[in-house]
Coordinates of C-alpha atoms and ligand atoms in Angstrom, one line a residue:
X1 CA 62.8 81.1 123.1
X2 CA 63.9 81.5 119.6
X3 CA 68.0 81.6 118.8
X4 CA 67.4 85.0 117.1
X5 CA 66.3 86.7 120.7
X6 CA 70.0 85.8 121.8
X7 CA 71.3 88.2 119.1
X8 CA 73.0 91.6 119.4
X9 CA 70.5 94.1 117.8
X10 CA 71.8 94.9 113.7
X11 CA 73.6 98.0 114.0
X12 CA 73.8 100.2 110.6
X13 CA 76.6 101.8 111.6
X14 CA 78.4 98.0 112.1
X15 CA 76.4 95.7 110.2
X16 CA 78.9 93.4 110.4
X17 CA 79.7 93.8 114.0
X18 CA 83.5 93.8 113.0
X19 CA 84.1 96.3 116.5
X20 CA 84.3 92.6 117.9
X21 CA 87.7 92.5 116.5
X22 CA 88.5 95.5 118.1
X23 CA 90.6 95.5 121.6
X24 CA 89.3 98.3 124.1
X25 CA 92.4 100.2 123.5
X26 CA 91.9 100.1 119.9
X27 CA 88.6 101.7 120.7
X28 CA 90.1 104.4 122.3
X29 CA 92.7 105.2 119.9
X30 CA 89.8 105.3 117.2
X31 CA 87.3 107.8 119.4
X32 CA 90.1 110.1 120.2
X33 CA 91.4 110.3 116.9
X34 CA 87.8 110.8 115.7
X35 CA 86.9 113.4 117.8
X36 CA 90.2 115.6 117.1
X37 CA 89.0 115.4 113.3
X38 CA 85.1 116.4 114.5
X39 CA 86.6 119.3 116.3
X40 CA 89.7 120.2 114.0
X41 CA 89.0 119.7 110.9
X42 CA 85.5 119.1 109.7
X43 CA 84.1 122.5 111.0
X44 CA 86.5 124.2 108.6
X45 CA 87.3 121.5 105.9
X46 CA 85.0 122.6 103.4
X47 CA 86.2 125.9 103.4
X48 CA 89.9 125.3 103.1
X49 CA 88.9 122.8 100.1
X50 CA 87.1 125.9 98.5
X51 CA 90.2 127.6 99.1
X52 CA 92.4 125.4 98.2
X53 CA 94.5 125.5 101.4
X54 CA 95.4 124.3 104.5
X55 CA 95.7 126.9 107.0
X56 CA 97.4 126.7 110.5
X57 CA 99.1 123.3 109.1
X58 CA 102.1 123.6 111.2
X59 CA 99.3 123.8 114.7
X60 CA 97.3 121.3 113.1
X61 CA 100.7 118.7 112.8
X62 CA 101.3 119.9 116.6
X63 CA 98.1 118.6 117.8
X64 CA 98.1 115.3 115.5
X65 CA 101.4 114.9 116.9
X66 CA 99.8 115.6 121.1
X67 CA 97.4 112.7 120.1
X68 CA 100.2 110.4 119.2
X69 CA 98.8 110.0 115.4
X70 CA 102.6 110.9 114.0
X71 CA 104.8 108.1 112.9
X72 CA 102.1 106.1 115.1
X73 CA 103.1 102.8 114.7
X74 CA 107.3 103.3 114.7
X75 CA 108.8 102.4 118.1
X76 CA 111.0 105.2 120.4
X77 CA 111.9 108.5 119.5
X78 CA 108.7 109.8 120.9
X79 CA 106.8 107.4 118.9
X80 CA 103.2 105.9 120.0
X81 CA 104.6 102.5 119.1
X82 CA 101.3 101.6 118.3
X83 CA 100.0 98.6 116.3
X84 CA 99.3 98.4 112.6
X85 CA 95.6 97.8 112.9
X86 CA 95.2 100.8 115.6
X87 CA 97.3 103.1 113.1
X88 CA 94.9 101.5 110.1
X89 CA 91.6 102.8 112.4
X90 CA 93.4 106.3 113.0
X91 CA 93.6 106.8 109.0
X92 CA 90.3 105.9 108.4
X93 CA 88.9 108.5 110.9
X94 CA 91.4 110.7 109.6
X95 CA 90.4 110.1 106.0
X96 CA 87.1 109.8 107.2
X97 CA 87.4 114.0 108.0
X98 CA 89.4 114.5 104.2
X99 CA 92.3 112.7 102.5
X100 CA 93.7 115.7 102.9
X101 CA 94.9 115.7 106.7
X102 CA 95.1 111.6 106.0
X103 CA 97.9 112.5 103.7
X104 CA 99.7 115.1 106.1
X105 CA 100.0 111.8 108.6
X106 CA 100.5 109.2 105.6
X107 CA 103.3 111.1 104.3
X108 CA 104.8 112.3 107.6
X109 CA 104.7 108.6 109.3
X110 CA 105.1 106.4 106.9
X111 CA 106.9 108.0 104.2
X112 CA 109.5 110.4 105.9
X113 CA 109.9 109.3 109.3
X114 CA 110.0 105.6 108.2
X115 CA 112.7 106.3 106.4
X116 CA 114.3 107.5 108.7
X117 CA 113.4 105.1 111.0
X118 CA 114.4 102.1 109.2
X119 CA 117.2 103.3 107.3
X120 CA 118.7 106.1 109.0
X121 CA 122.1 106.3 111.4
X122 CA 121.4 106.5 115.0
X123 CA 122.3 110.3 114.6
X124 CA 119.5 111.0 112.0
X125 CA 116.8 109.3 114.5
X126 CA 118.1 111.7 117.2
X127 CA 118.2 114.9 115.1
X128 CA 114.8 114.5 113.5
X129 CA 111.9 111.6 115.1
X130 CA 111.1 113.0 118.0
X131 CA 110.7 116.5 116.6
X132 CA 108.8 114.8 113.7
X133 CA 106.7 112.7 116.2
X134 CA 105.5 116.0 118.1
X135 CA 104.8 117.4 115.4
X136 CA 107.5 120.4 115.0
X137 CA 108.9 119.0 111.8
X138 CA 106.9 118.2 109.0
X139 CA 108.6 115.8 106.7
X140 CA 107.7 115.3 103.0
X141 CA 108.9 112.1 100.6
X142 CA 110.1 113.0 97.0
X143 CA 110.2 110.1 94.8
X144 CA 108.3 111.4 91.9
X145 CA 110.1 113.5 89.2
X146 CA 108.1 115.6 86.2
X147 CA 108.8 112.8 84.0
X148 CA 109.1 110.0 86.4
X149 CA 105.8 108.5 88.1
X150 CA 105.1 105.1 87.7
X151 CA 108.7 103.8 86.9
X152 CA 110.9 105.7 89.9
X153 CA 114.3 103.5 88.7
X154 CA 114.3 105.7 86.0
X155 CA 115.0 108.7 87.8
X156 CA 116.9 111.5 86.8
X157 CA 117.7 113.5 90.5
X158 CA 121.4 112.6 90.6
X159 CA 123.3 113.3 94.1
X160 CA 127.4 112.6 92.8
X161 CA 130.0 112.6 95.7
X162 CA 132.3 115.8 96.2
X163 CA 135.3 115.2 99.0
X164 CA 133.1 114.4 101.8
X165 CA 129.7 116.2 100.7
X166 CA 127.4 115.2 98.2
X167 CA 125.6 117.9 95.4
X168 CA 122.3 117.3 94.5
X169 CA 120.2 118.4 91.7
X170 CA 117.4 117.6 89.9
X171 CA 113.6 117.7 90.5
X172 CA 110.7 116.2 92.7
X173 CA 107.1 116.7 91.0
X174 CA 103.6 116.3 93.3
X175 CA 105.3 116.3 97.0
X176 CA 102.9 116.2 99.8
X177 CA 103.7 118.6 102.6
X178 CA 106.9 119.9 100.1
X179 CA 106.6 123.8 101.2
X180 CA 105.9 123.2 104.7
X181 CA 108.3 120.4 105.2
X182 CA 111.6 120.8 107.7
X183 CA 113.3 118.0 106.5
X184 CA 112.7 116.1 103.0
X185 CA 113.7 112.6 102.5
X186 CA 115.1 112.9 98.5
X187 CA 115.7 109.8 96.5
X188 CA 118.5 110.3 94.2
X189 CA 120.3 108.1 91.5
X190 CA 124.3 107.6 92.4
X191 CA 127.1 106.2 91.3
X192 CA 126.5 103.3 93.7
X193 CA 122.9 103.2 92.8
X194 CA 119.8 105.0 94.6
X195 CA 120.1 106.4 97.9
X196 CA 118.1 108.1 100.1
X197 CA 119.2 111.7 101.4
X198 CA 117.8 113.2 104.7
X199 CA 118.0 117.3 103.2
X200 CA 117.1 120.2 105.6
X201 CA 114.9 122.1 103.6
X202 CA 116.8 125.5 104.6
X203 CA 120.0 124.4 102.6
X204 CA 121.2 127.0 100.0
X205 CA 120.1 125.8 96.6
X206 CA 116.8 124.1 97.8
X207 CA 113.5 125.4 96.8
X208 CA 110.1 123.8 97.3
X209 CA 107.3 126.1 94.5
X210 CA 103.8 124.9 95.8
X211 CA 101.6 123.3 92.6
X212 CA 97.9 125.4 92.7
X213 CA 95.3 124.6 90.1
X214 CA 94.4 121.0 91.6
X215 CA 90.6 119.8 91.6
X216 CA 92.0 116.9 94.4
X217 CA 93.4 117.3 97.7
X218 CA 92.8 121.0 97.8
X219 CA 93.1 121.3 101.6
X220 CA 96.6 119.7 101.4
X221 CA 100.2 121.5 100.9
X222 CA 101.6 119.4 97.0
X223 CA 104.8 121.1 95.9
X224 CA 107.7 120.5 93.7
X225 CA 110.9 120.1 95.0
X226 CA 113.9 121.9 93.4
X227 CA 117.4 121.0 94.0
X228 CA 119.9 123.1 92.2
X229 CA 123.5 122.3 93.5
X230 CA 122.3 121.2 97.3
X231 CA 125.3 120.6 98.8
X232 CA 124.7 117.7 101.8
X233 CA 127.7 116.7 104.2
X234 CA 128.1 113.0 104.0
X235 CA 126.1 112.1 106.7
X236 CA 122.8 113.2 104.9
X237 CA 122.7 109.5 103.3
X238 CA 120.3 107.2 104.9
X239 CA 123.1 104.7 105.2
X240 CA 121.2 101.4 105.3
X241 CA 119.5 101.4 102.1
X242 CA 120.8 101.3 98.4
X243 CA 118.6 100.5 95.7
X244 CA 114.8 100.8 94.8
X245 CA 113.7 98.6 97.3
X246 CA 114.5 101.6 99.9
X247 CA 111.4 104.2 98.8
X248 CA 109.6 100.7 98.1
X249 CA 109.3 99.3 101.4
X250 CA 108.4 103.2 102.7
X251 CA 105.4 103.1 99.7
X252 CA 104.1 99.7 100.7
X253 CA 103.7 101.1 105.1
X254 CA 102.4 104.3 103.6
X255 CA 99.7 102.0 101.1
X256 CA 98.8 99.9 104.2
X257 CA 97.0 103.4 105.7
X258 CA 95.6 104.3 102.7
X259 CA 93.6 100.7 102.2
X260 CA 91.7 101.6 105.4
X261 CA 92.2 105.8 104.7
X262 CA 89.8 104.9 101.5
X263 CA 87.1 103.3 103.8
X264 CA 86.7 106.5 105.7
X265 CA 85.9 108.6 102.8
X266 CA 83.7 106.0 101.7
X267 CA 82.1 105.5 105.3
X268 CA 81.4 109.3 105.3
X269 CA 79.7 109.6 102.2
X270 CA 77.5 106.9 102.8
X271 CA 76.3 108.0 106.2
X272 CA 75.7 111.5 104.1
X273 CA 73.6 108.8 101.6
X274 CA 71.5 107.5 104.3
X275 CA 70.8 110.7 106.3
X276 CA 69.8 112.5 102.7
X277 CA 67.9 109.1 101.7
X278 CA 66.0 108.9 105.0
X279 CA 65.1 113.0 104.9
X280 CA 64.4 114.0 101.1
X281 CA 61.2 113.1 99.9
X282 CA 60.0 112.9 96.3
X283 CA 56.9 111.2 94.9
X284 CA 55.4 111.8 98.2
X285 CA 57.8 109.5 100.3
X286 CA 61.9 109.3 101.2
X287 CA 63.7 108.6 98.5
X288 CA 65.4 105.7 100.9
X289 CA 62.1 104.2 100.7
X290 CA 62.4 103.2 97.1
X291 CA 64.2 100.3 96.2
X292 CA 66.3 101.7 93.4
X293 CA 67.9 103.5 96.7
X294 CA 67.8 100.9 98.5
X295 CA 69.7 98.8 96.3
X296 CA 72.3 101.6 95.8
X297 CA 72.7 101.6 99.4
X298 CA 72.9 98.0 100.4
X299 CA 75.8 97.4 97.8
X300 CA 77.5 100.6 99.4
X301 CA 77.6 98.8 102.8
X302 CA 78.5 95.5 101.7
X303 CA 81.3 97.2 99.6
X304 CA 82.2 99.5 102.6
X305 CA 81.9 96.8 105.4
X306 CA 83.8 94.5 104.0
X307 CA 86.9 96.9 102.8
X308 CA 87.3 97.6 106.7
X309 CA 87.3 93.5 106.8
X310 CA 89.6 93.5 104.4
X311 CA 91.5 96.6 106.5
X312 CA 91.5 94.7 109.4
X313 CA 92.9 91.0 107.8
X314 CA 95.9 93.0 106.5
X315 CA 96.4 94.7 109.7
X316 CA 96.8 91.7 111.4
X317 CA 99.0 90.3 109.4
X318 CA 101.2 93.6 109.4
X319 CA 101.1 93.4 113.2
X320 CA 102.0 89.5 113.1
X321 CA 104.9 90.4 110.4
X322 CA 103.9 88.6 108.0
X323 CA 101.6 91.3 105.5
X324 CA 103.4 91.0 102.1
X325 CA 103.6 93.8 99.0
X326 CA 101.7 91.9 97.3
X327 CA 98.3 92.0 100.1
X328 CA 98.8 95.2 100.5
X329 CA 98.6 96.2 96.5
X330 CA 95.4 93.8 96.4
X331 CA 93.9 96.4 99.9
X332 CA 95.1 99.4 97.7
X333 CA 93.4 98.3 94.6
X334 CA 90.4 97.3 96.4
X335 CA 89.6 99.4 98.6
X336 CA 90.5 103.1 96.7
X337 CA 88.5 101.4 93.7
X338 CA 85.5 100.5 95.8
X339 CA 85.6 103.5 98.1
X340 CA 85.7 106.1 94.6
X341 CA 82.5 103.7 93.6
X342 CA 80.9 104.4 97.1
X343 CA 81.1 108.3 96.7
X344 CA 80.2 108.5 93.1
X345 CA 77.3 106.5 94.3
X346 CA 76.3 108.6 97.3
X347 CA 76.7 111.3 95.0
X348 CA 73.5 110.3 92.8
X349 CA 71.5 109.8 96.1
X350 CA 72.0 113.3 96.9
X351 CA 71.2 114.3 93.4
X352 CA 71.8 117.9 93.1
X353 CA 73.0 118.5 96.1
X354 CA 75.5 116.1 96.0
X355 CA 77.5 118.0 94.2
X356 CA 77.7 120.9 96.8
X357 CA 80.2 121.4 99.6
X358 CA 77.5 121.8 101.7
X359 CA 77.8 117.9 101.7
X360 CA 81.0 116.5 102.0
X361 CA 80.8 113.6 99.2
X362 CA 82.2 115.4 96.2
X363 CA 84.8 116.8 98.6
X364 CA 85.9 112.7 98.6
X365 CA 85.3 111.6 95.5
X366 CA 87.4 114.1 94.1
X367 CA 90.1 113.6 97.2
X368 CA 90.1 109.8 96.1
X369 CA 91.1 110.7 92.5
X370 CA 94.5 111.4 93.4
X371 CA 94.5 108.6 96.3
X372 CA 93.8 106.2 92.9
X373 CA 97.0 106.7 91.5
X374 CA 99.2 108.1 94.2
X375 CA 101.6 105.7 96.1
X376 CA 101.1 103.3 92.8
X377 CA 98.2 103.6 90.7
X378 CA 95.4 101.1 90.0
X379 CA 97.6 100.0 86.8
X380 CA 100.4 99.4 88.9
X381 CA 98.7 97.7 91.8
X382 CA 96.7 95.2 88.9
X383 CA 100.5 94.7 87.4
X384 CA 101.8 93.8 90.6
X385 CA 98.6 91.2 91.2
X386 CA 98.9 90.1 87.8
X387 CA 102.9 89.2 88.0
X388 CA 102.2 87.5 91.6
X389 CA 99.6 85.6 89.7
X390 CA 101.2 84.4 86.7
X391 CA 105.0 84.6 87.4
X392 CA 105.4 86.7 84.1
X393 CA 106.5 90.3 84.6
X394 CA 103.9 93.1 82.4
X395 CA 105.6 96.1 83.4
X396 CA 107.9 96.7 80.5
Ligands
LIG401 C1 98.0 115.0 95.2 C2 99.2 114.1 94.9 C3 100.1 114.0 96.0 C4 101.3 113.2 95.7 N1 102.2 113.1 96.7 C5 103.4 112.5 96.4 C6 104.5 112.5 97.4 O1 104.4 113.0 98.5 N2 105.7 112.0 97.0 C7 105.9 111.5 95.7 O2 107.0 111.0 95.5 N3 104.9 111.4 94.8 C8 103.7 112.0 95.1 N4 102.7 111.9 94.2 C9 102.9 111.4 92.8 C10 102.3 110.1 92.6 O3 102.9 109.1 93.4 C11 102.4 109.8 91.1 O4 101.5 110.7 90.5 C12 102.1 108.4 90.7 O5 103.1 107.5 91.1 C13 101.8 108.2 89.2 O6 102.8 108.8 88.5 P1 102.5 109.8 87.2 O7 101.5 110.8 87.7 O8 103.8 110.3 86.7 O9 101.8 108.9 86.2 P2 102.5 108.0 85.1 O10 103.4 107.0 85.7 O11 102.9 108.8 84.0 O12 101.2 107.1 84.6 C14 100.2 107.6 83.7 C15 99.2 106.5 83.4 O13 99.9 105.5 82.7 C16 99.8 104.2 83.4 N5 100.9 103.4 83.2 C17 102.2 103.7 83.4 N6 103.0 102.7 83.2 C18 102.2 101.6 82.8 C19 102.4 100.3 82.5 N7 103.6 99.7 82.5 N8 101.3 99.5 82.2 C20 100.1 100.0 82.2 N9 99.8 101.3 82.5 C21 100.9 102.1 82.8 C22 99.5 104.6 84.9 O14 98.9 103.6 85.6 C23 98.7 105.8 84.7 O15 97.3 105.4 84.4 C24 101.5 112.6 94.5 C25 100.5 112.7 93.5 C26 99.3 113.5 93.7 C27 98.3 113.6 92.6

């Protein structure tokens, strides 16, 4: 008997057979989490893109939060205290459904309540993770300013000391969740350098417009926030944090879920490639029968197969504590790049239809525009590679 009758039949939807790596709890985590997005959101996902809303959000957050998905991998406070590469497999089948509802948990977990987590006083944790982690508080992250993207030290949002309270004012430009949020985690210049504020969103002077007119992310809540003399008492400072490196460290966790998030959008639009490839027939045959296809498809699951590789390495290393910026810039780059590639691809397979919402892989192209340049954008991520690489510094 040959070696090769040993072997595992070649699955298409594993080629690589990287579920090996996979613990059965892992598994788990990854079916419930994909079945909640089967039976929550893509039913009704096109529609809301069309739209250009996310309806019910607040019930939606509720049952993300019943299936442990909110600030997933963050210990106590009604936190799953699960591990990096089971919170990595939740935003791909999250992403996987739209970027969307990837970004509602991305912004929640690792942007707001890891904040809070890591740099707030005992009293913050109390007051706001475990309604966060059920789901009854949605957070939002304001870094970002109108005229302040790429280069956050130059903010302008000042928060100056007054007696005991601080006043804040200035402005937050393209916040995820910014309407709908309970709490907002504001980074603000001082007098003792940038701080992190943890604001209710019902103080006087606080106003949160929601931006319309986006061709990305259309089933997703993006606001500005607007601070106009928001008076805070002084334990609204996240006291353990001064300086850049606070909304930093909060950007690199939230990057981490993107680098698999990406390979969900991409894994969906390929399986819509194959399906259409297998089914549409031109020139008397399946179009997935001519090599042109063929080769379009092979590259998309090399690409795809070994982003979730690539996934999986950092989340390894995130769970053995020892994932630098730097790895997860080169996942971000990567696999956002590579997953955009995959859906622009699928997209041609499709042909006409591919550009219909009756298919779902202009719905992720489009989504993966804005996942290209939020939290750092290709530029920055090549920047931060390039000085890792060289030692010399190219961002000013
Ligand atoms: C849908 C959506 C949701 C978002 N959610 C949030 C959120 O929740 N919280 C938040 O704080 N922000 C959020 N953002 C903002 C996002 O993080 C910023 O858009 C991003 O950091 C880029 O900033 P910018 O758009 O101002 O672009 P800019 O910084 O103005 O950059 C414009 C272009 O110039 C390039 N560039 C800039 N500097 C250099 C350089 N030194 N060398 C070479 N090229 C350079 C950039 O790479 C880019 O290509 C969101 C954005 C979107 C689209």
């Amino acid at each position: 008997m040959s070696a090769s009758a040993k072997l595992p039949p070649f699955d298409p939807a594993d080629p690589l057979g990287l579920d090996d790596l996979l613990e059965p709890e892992d598994l788990a985590i990854r079916d419930t989490v994909r079945g909640w997005a089967a039976d929550r959101v893509l039913p009704y996902v096109a529609d809301w893109y069309e739209k250009g809303e996310l309806p019910g959000i607040q019930d939606l957050a509720r049952e993300l939060g019943g299936i442990g998905a909110l600030g997933m991998s963050l210990d106590g406070y009604g936190c799953a205290g699960a591990s990096a590469v089971q919170y990595g497999l939740a935003c791909l089948e999250l992403e996987a459904a739209d970027s969307g509802i990837r970004s509602l948990v991305s912004v929640q977990g690792s942007l707001a309540m890891y904040a809070i987590h890591r740099f707030g006083s005992e009293e913050q944790k109390q007051r706001w993770l475990p309604r966060m982690a059920s789901g009854e508080v949605i957070g939002c992250f304001g870094l970002t300013e109108p005229d302040i993207g790429s280069d956050p030290g130059s903010m302008r949002t000042y928060a100056k000391r007054d007696g005991g309270d601080w006043v804040l004012n200035g402005r937050k430009m393209w916040i995820t969740n910014g309407s709908v949020a309970g709490v907002a985690v504001v980074w603000a210049r001082t007098d003792e350098g940038i701080r992190g504020f943890a604001v209710p969103t019902d103080s006087a002077g606080f106003s949160t417009p929601e931006i319309k007119h986006k061709w990305s992310l259309r089933a997703s809540v993006t606001s500005e926030l607007v601070m106009d003399d928001v008076r805070l008492p002084a334990d609204a400072v996240l006291p353990e944090v001064t300086g850049l490196k606070g909304p930093l460290s909060c950007l690199s966790h939230a990057r981490y879920g993107i680098v698999w998030g990406a390979m969900g959008a991409a894994r969906s639009s390929f399986e819509a490639a194959v399906d259409y490839a297998k089914s549409r027939e031109q020139f008397g045959r399946p179009i997935g029968g001519f090599q042109l296809t063929q080769a379009k498809l092979a590259d998309m699951a090399v690409e795809l197969h070994k982003g979730i590789l690539l996934a999986h390495h950092l989340g390894r290393r995130m769970d053995a504590g020892r994932l630098r910026p730097e790895q997860v810039s080169f996942g971000k780059l990567n696999n956002v790049r590579e997953a955009i590639d995959i859906c622009r691809t699928a997209r041609t397979i499709l042909g006409a239809n591919g550009i219909s919402l009756e298919y779902p892989v202009m719905r992720h192209a489009t989504n993966l525009e804005s996942v290209l340049t939020y939290e750092g954008t290709v530029e920055m991520h090549q920047l931060v590679l390039g000085k890792a690489l060289t030692g010399i510094d190219a961002f000013r």
